[in-house]
Amino acid sequence: MGVLHDDQRSFDFDDRLFTHVEIVVGLKPRRSEPFYLSWLPSRETGSGRHSVWISTGMPLGIGLNLSDEHSREPGQLKATPIESINR
């Protein structure tokens, strides 16, 4: 599982989705491109939609729990979403 931390909250993501989140959160603010990160929570954590504003002035932490049985493996990330990020 991957975890995204902002000032007050922590959000868990499955490994496949977290790989994409990690890349976007690393690229966009570095290019001074703030954005909303928005997702649907799992059924266990609630309903509705979560959104977080990501910008260069926002304290943000990213963590990956490598002890999970479903840890990330090389090659899981598809090239198509990354190409759309780099536009």
XYZ file of C-alpha atoms in Angstrom:
87
model
C 0.000 0.000 0.000
C 1.083 3.538 -0.695
C 0.270 6.449 1.605
C -0.072 10.139 0.748
C 0.207 12.518 3.720
C -0.756 16.181 3.732
C -0.791 18.555 6.736
C -3.669 16.884 8.544
C -4.599 13.606 6.838
C -3.268 10.391 5.365
C -4.723 8.573 2.364
C -4.069 4.945 1.403
C -3.822 3.825 -2.231
C -3.318 0.372 -3.709
C 0.103 -0.180 -5.260
C -0.887 0.122 -8.913
C -2.710 3.444 -8.427
C -0.063 4.727 -6.023
C 2.639 4.299 -8.660
C 0.786 6.802 -10.865
C 0.053 9.155 -7.935
C 3.727 9.136 -6.944
C 4.852 10.172 -10.432
C 2.260 12.929 -10.855
C 2.923 14.352 -7.384
C 6.634 14.356 -8.209
C 6.353 15.971 -11.648
C 3.602 18.577 -11.579
C 4.662 20.760 -8.598
C 8.290 20.669 -9.731
C 7.106 22.356 -12.940
C 5.013 24.851 -10.908
C 1.794 23.190 -12.113
C -0.624 22.970 -9.158
C -3.530 20.538 -9.532
C -6.343 18.721 -7.741
C -5.788 15.062 -7.010
C -9.240 13.509 -6.809
C -10.305 9.877 -6.278
C -13.096 7.649 -5.059
C -12.382 6.058 -1.658
C -12.577 2.317 -1.117
C -15.800 0.923 0.295
C -14.051 0.294 3.619
C -13.106 3.959 4.090
C -16.321 5.657 3.044
C -18.244 7.057 0.137
C -18.181 10.191 -1.982
C -14.991 11.620 -3.448
C -11.730 12.820 -1.895
C -9.820 15.760 -3.367
C -6.510 17.299 -2.341
C -4.973 20.469 -3.796
C -1.326 19.816 -4.687
C 1.039 22.772 -5.106
C 4.668 23.680 -4.455
C 3.904 25.409 -1.138
C 2.070 22.445 0.364
C 3.836 20.079 2.766
C 3.318 16.595 1.373
C 4.704 13.172 2.208
C 4.658 9.940 0.251
C 5.280 6.495 1.692
C 5.240 2.930 0.422
C 4.771 -0.070 2.690
C 7.068 -2.670 1.132
C 6.069 -5.310 3.668
C 2.669 -5.693 1.981
C 2.151 -8.967 0.142
C 1.199 -7.000 -2.998
C 4.341 -4.901 -3.194
C 5.070 -3.053 -6.408
C 7.023 -4.869 -9.094
C 9.004 -3.325 -11.966
C 7.048 -2.976 -15.182
C 3.628 -2.497 -13.593
C 3.358 1.103 -14.742
C 1.909 1.566 -18.217
C 3.431 4.202 -20.484
C 0.167 5.744 -21.713
C -0.835 7.577 -18.500
C 2.697 8.945 -18.085
C 2.677 10.338 -21.617
C -0.522 12.246 -20.836
C 1.054 13.692 -17.669
C 3.994 15.114 -19.619
C 1.837 17.265 -21.884
